[in-house]
PDB file of C-alpha atoms in Angstrom:
ATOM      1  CA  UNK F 240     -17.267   8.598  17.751  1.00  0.00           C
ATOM      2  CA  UNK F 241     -15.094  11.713  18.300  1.00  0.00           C
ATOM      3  CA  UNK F 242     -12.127   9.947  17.306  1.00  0.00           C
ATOM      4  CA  UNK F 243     -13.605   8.341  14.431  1.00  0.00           C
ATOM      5  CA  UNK F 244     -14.490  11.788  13.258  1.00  0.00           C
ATOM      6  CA  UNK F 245     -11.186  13.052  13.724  1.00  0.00           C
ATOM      7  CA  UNK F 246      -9.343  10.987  11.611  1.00  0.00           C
ATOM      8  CA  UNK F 247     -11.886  11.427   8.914  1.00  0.00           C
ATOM      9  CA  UNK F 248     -10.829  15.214   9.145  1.00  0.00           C
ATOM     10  CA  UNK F 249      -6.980  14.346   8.896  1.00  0.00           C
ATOM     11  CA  UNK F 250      -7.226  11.995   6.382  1.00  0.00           C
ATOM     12  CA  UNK F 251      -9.137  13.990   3.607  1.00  0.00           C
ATOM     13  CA  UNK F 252      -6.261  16.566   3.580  1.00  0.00           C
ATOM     14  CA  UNK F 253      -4.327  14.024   1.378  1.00  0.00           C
ATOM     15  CA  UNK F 254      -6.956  13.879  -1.324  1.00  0.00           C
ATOM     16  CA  UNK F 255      -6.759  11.377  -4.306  1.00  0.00           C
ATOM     17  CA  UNK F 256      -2.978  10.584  -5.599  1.00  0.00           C
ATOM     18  CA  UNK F 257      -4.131   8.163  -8.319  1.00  0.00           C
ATOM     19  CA  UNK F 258      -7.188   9.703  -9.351  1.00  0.00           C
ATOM     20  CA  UNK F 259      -7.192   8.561 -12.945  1.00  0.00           C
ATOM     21  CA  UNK F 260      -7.755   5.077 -12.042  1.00  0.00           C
ATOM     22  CA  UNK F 261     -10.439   5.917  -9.732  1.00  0.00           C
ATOM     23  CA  UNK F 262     -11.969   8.422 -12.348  1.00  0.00           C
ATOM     24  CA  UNK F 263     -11.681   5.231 -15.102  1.00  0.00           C
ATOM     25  CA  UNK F 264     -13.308   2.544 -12.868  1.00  0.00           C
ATOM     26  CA  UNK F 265     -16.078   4.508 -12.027  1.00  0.00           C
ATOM     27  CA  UNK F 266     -16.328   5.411 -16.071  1.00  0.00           C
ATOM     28  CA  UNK F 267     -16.367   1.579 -16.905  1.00  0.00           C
ATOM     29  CA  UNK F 268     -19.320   1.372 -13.531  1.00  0.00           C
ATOM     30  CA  UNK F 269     -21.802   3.832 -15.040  1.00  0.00           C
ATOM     31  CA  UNK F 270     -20.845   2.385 -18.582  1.00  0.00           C
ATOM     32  CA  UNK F 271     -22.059  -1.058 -17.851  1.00  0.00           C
ATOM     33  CA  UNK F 272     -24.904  -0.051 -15.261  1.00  0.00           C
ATOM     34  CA  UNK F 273     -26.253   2.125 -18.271  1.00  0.00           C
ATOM     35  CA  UNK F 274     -26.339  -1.289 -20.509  1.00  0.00           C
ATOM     36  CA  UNK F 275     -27.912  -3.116 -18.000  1.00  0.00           C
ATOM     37  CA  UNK F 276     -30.774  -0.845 -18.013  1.00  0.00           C
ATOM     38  CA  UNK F 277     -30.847  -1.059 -21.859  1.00  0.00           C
ATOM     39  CA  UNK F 278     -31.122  -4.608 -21.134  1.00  0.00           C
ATOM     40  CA  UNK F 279     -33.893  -3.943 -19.108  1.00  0.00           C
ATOM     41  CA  UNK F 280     -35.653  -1.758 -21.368  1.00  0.00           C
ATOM     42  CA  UNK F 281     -35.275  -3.245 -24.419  1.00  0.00           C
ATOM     43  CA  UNK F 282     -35.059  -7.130 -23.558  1.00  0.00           C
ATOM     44  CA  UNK F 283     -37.831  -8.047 -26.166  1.00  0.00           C
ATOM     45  CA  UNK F 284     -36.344  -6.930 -28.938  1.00  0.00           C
ATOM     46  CA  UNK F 285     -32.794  -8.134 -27.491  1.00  0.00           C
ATOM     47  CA  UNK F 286     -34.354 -11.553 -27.572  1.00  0.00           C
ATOM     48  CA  UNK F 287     -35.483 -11.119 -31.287  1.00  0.00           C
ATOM     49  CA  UNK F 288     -31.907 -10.522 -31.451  1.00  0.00           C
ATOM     50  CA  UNK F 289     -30.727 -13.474 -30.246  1.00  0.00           C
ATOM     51  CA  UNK F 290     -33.417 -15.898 -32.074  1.00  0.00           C
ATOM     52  CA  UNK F 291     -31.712 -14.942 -35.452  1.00  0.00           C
ATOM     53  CA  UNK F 292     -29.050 -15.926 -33.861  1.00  0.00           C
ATOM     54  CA  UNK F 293     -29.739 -19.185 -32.067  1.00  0.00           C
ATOM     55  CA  UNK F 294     -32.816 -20.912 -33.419  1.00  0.00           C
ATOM     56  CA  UNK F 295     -34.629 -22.098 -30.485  1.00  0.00           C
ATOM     57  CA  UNK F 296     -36.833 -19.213 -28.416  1.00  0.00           C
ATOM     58  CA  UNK F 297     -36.268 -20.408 -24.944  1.00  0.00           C
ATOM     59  CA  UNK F 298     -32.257 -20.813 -25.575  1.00  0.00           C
ATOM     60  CA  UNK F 299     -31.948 -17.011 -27.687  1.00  0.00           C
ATOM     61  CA  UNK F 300     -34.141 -15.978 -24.128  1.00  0.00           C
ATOM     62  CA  UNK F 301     -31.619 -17.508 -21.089  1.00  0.00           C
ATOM     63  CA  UNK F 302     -28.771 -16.153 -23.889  1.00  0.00           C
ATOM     64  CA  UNK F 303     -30.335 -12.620 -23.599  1.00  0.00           C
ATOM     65  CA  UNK F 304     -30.587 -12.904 -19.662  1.00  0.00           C
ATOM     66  CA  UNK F 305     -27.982 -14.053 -19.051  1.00  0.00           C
ATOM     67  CA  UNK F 306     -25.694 -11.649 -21.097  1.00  0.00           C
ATOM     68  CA  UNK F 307     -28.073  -8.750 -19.336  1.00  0.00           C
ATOM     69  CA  UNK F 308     -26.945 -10.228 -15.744  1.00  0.00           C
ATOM     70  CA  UNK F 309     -22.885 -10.429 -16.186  1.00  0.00           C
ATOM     71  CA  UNK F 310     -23.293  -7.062 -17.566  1.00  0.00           C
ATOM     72  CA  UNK F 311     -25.049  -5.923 -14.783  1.00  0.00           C
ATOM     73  CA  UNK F 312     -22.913  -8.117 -12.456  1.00  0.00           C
ATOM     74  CA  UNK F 313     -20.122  -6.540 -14.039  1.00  0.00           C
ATOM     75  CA  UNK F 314     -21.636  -2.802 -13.108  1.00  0.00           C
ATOM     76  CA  UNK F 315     -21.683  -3.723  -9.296  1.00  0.00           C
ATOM     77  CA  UNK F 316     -18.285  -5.387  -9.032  1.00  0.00           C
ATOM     78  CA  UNK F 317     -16.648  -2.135 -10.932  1.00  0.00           C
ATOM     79  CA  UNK F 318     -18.405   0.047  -8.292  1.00  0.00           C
ATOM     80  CA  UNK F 319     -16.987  -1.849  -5.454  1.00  0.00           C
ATOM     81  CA  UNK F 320     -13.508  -1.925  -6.749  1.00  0.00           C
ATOM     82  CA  UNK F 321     -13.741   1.945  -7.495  1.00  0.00           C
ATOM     83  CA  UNK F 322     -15.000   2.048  -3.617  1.00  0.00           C
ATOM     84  CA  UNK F 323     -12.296  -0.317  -2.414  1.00  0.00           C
ATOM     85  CA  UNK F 324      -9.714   1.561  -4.381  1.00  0.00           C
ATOM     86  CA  UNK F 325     -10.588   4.940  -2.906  1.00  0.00           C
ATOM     87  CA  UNK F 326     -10.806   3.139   0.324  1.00  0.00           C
ATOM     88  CA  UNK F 327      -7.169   1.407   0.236  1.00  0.00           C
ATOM     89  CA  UNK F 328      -5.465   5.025  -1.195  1.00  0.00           C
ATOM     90  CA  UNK F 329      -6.664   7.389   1.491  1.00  0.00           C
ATOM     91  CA  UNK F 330      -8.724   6.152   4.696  1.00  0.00           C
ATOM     92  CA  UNK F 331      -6.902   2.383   4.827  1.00  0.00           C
ATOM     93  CA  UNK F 332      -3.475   4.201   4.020  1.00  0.00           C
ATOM     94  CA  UNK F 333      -4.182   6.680   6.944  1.00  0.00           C
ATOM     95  CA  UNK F 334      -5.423   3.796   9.454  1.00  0.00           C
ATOM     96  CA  UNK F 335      -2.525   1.586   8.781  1.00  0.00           C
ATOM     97  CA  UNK F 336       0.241   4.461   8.973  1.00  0.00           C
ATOM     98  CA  UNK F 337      -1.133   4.651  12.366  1.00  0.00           C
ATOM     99  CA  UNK F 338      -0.807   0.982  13.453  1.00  0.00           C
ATOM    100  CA  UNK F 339       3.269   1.346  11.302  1.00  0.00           C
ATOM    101  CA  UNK F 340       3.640   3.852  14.075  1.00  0.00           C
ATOM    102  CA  UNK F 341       2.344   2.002  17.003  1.00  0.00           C
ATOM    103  CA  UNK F 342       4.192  -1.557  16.230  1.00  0.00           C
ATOM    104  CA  UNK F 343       7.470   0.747  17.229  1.00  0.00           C
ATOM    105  CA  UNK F 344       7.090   1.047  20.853  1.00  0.00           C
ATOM    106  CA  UNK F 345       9.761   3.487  21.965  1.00  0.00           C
ATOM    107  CA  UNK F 346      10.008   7.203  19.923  1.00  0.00           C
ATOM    108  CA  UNK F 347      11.444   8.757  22.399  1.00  0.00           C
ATOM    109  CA  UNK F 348      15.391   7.463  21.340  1.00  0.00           C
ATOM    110  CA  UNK F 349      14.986   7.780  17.837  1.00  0.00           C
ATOM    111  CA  UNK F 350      16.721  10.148  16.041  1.00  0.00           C
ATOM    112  CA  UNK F 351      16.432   9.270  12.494  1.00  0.00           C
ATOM    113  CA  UNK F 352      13.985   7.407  10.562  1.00  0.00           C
ATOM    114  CA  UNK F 353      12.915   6.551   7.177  1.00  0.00           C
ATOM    115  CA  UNK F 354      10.140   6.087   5.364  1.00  0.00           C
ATOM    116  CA  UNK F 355      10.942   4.239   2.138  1.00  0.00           C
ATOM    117  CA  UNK F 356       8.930   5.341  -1.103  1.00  0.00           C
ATOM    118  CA  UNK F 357       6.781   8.025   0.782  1.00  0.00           C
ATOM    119  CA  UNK F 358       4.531   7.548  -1.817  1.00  0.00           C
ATOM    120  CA  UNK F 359       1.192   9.951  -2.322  1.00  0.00           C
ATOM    121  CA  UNK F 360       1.453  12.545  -0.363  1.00  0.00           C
ATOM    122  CA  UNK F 361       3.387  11.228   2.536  1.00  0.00           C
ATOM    123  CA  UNK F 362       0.694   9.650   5.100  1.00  0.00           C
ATOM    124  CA  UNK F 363       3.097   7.358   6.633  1.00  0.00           C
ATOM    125  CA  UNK F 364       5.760  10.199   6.729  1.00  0.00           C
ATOM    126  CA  UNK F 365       3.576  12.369   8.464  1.00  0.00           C
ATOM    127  CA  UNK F 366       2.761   9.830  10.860  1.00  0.00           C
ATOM    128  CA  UNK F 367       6.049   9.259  11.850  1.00  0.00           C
ATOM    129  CA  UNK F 368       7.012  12.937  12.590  1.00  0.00           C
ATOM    130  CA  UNK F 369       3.816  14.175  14.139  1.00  0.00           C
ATOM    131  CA  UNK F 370       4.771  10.874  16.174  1.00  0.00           C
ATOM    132  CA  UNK F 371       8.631  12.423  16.671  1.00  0.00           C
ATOM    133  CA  UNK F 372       6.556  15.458  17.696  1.00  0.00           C
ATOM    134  CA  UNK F 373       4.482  14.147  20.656  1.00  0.00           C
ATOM    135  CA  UNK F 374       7.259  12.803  22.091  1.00  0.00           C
ATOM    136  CA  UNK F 375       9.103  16.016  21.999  1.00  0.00           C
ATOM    137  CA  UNK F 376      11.996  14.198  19.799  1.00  0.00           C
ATOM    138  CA  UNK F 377      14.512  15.786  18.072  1.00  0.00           C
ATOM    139  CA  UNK F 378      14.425  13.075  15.720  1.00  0.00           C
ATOM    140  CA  UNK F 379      13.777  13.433  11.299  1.00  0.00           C
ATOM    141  CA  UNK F 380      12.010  11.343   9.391  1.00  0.00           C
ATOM    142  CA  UNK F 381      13.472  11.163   5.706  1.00  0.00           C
ATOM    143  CA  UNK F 382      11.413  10.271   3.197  1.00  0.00           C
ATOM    144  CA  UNK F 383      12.910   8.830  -0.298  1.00  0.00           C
ATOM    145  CA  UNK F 384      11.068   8.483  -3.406  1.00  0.00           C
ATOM    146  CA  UNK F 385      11.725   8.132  -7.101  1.00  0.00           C
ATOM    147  CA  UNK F 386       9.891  11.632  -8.225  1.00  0.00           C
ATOM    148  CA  UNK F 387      11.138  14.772  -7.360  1.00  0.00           C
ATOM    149  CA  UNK F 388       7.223  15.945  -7.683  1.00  0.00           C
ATOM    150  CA  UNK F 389       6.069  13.510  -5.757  1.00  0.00           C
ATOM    151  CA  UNK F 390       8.489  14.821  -2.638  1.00  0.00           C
ATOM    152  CA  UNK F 391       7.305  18.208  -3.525  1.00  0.00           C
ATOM    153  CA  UNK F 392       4.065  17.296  -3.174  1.00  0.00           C
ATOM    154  CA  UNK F 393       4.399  15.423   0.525  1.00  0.00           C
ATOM    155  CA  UNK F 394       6.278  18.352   1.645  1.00  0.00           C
ATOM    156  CA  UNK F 395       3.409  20.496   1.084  1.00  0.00           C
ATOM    157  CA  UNK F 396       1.578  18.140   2.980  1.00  0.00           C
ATOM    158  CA  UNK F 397       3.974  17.489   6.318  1.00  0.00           C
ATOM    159  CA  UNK F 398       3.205  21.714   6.233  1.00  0.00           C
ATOM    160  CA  UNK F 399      -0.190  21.182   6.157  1.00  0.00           C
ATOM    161  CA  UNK F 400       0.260  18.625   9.039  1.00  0.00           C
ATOM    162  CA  UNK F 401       2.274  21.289  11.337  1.00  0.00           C
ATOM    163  CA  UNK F 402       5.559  18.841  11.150  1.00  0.00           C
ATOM    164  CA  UNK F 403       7.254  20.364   8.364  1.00  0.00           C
ATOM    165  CA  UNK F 404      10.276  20.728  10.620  1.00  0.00           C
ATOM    166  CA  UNK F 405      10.514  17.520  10.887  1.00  0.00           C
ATOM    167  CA  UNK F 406      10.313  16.114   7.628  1.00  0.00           C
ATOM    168  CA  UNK F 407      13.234  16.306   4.599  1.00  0.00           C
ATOM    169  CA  UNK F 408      12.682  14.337   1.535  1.00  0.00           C
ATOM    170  CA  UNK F 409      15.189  12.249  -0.909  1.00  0.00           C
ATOM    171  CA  UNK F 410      15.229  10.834  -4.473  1.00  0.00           C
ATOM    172  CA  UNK F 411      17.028   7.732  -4.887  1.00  0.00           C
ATOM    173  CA  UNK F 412      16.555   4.001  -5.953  1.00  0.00           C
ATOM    174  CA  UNK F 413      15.140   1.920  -2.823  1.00  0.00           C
ATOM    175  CA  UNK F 414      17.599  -0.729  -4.250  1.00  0.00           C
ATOM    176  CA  UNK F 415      20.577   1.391  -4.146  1.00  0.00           C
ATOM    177  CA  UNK F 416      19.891   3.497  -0.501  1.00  0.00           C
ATOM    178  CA  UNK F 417      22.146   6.830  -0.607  1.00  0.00           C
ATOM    179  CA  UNK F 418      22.688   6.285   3.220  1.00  0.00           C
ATOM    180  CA  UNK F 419      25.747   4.828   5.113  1.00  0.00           C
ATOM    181  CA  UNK F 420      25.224   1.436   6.781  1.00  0.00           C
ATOM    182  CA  UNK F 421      23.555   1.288  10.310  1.00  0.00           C
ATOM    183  CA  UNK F 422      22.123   4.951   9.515  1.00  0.00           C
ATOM    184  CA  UNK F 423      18.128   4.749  10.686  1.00  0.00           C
ATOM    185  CA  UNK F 424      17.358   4.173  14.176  1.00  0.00           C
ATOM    186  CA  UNK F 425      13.670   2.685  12.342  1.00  0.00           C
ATOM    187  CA  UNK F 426      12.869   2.310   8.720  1.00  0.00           C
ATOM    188  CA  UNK F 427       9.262   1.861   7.544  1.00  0.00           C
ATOM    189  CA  UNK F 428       7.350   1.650   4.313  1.00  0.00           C
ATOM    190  CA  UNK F 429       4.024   1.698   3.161  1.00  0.00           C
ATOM    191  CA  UNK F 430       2.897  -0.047   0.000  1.00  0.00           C
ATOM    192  CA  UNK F 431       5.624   0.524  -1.863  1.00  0.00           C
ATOM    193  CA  UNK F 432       8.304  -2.506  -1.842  1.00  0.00           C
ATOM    194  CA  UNK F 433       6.128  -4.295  -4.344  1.00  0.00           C
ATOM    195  CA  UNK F 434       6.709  -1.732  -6.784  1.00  0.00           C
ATOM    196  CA  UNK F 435      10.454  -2.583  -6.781  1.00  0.00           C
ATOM    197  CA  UNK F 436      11.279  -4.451 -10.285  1.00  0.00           C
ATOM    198  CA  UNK F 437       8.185  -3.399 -11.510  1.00  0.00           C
ATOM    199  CA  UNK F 438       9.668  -2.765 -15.043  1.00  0.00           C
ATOM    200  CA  UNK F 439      10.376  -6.616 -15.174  1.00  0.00           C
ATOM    201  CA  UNK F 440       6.832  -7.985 -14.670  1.00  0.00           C
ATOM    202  CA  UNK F 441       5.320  -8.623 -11.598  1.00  0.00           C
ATOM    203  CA  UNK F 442       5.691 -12.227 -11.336  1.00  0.00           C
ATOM    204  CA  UNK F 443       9.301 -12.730 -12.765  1.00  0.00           C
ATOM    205  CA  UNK F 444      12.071 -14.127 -10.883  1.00  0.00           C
ATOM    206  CA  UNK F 445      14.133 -10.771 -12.115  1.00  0.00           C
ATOM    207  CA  UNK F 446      11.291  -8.414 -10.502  1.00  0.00           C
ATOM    208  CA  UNK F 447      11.596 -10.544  -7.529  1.00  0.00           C
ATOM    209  CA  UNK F 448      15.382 -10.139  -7.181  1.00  0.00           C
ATOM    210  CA  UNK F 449      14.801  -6.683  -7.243  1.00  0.00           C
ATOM    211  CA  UNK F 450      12.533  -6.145  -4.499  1.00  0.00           C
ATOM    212  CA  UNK F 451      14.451  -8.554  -1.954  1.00  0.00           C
ATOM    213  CA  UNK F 452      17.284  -6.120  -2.892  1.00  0.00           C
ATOM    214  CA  UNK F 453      15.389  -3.385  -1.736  1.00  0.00           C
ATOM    215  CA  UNK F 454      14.481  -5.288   1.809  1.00  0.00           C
ATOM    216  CA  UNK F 455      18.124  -5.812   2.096  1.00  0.00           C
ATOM    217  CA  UNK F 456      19.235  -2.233   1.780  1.00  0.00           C
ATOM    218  CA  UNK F 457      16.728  -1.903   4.398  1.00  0.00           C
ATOM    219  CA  UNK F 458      18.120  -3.579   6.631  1.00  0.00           C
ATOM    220  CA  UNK F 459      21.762  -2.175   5.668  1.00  0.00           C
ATOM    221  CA  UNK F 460      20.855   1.135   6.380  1.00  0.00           C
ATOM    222  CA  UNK F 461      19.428   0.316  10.067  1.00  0.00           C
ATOM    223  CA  UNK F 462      21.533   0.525  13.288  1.00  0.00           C
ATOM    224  CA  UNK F 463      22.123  -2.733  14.774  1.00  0.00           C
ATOM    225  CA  UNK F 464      18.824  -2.834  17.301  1.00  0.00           C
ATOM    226  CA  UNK F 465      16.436  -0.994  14.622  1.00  0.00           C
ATOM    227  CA  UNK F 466      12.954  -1.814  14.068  1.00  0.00           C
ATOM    228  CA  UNK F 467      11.506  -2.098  10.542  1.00  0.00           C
ATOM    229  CA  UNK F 468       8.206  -2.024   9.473  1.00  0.00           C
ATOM    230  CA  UNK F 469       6.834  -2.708   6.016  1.00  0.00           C
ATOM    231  CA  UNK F 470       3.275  -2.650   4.994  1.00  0.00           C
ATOM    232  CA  UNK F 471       2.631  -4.139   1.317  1.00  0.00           C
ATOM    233  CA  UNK F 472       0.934  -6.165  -0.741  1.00  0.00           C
ATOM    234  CA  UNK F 473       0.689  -9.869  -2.008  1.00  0.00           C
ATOM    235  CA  UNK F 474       4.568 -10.286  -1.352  1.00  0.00           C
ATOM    236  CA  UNK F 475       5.148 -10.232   2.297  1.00  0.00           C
ATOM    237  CA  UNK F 476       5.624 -13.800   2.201  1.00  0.00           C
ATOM    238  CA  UNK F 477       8.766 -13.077   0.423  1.00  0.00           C
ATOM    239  CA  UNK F 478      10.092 -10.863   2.473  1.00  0.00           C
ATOM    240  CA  UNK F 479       9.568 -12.861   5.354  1.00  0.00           C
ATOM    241  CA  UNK F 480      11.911 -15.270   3.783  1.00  0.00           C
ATOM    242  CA  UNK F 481      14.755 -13.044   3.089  1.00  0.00           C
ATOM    243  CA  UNK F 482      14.179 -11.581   6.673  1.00  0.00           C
ATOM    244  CA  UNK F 483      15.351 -14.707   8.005  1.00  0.00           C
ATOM    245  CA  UNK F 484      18.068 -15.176   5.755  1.00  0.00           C
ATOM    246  CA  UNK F 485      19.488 -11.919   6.693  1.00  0.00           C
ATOM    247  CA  UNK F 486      18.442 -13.291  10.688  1.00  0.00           C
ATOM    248  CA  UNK F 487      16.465 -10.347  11.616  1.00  0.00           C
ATOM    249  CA  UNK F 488      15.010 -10.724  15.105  1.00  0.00           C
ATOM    250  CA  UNK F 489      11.100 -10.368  16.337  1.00  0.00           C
ATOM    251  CA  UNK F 490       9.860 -10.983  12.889  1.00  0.00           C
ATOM    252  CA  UNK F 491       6.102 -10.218  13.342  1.00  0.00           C
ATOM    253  CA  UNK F 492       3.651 -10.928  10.443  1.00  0.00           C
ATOM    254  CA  UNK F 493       0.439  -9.200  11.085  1.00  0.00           C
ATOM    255  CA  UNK F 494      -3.322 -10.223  10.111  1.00  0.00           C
ATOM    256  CA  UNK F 495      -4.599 -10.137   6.650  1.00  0.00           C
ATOM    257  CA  UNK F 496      -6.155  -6.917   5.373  1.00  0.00           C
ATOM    258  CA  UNK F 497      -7.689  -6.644   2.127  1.00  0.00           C
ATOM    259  CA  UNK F 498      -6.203  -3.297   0.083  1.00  0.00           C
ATOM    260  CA  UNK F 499      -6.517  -2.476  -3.420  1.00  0.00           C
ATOM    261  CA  UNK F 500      -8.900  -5.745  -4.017  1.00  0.00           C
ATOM    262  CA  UNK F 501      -5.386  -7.624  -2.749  1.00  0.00           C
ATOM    263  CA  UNK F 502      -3.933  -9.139   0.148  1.00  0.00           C
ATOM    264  CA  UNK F 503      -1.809  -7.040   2.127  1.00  0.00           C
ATOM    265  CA  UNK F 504       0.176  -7.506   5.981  1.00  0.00           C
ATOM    266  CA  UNK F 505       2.403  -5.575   7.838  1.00  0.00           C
ATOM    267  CA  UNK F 506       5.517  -7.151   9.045  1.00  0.00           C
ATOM    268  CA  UNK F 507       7.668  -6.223  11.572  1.00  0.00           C
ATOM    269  CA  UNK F 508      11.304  -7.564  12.621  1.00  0.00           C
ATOM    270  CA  UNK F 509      14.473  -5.563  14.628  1.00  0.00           C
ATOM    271  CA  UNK F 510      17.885  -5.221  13.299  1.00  0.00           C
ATOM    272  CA  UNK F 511      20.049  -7.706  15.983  1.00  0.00           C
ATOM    273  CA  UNK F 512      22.799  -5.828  17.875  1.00  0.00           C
ATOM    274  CA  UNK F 513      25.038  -8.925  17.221  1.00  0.00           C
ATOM    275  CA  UNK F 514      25.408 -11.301  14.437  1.00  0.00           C
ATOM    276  CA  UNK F 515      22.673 -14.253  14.918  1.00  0.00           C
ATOM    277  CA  UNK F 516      23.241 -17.884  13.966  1.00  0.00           C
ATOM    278  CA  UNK F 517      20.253 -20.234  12.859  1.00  0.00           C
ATOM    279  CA  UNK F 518      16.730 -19.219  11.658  1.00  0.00           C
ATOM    280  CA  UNK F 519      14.805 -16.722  13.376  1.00  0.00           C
ATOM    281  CA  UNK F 520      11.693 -17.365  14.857  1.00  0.00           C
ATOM    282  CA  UNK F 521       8.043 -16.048  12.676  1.00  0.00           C
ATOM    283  CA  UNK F 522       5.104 -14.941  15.002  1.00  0.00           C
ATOM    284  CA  UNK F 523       2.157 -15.125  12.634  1.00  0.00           C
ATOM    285  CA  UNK F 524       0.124 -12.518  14.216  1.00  0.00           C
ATOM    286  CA  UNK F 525       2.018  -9.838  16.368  1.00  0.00           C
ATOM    287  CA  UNK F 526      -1.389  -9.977  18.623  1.00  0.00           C
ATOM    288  CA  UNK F 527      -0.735 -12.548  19.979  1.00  0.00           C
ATOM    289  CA  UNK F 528       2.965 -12.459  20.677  1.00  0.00           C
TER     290      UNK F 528
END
């Protein structure tokens, strides 16, 4: 209960990132709850409506009813994805930054770490250097991202946190990493990868491409023995794939969890200290590996 509580307090520090979408479901929520009520309140002459319309009384009546019930239907399921969308940016972010952190199991030897597209206002960053912290490490966490506001903005945050010294920030292109090869002792990423491409569609083989670009600068940029973690949506599947092309090791696929009305799993693999031949092995759920 006490712990439950606590991580209520850290999380609401982060506030709202994408507030306008929030702000626009819950416009199009009241919107339609307020025309189910007219429904409700004016159904009669609705109906009278409708028999103009379609001849037959009982017909223009299940017409009117009906219409009335997606409408309200529609009311309820905007309110939940408004609630599920608040839910996946801030508390879900905040739990699963937390379970990024524990899937690497030893801190206390890294020195350098990054957190690909710290997007928001740098939850999974944070995580990772108030991590760095507790062990006592003199270890960094970079963060890159796209917008030098957005970095701005999760810098203010990492002070907020008490782990400002530990946190520098980056713009750059996740498909063109401004970092030498075998760099990060452990990369990690929180819903961001899927973004890659973005500008080519979602489902297009181009925006595709793109993003298994970005996993393989990933995996350039780690030292040979470095553990990645990615937490994303809909794609992981994808990136599994091109994991075991490029033969990571310890690929670990976690358990569905439903964000932004979506799919979404973490996966997991290490960085082999010497080339691999053949496929590498998939555990489906790190549980139980």
């Amino acid at each position: 209960m006490g712990k439950s509580s606590n991580n209520s307090k850290e999380w609401t520090i982060y506030g709202m990132e994408q507030w306008q979408t929030l702000i626009f479901l819950l416009c199009q929520a009241i919107l339609f709850s307020v025309l189910s009520v007219l429904y409700l309140v004016y159904f009669n002459p609705i109906c009278s409506f409708f028999e103009r319309i379609i001849s037959t009384a009982a017909v223009a009546r299940f017409a009117a009813g009906f219409t009335g019930s997606v409408t309200a239907l529609s009311a309820v399921c905007l309110f939940f994805a408004a609630a599920n969308f608040f839910y996946s940016a801030v508390p879900l972010h905040y739990d699963m930054a937390q379970r990024i952190v524990s899937a690497v199991h030893d801190w206390s030897s890294v020195k350098l770490a990054l957190d690909l597209g710290c997007c928001g206002r740098g939850i999974l960053l944070n995580a990772v250097a108030t991590q760095l912290k507790k062990e006592g490490s003199s270890g960094r966490v970079v963060g890159l991202d796209r917008s030098k506001r957005t970095t701005l903005s999760t810098l203010r945050s990492a002070k907020m946190e008490g782990v400002g010294e530990y946190v520098t920030c980056r713009e750059g292109d996740a498909r063109r990493l401004p970092f030498p090869d075998n760099y990060f002792d452990v990369v990690v990423s929180g819903v961001f990868v899927h973004t890659v491409g973005r500008e080519y569609g979602q489902k297009t083989a181009e925006a595709a491409a793109e993003r298994m670009r970005a996993v393989a600068e990933m995996v350039r940029v780690m030292k040979p023995g470095g553990v990645g973690v990615v937490w994303d949506l809909v794609h992981v599947p994808e990136y599994v794939l091109r994991l075991q092309e490029l033969k990571m090791e310890d690929v670990r696929v976690s358990e569905r969890v439903t964000a932004f009305m979506v799919s979404s799993h973490i996966v997991s693999f290490r960085k082999p200290s010497q080339h691999v031949h053949g496929p590498a092995e998939v555990c489906l759920d790190w549980r139980l590996c």
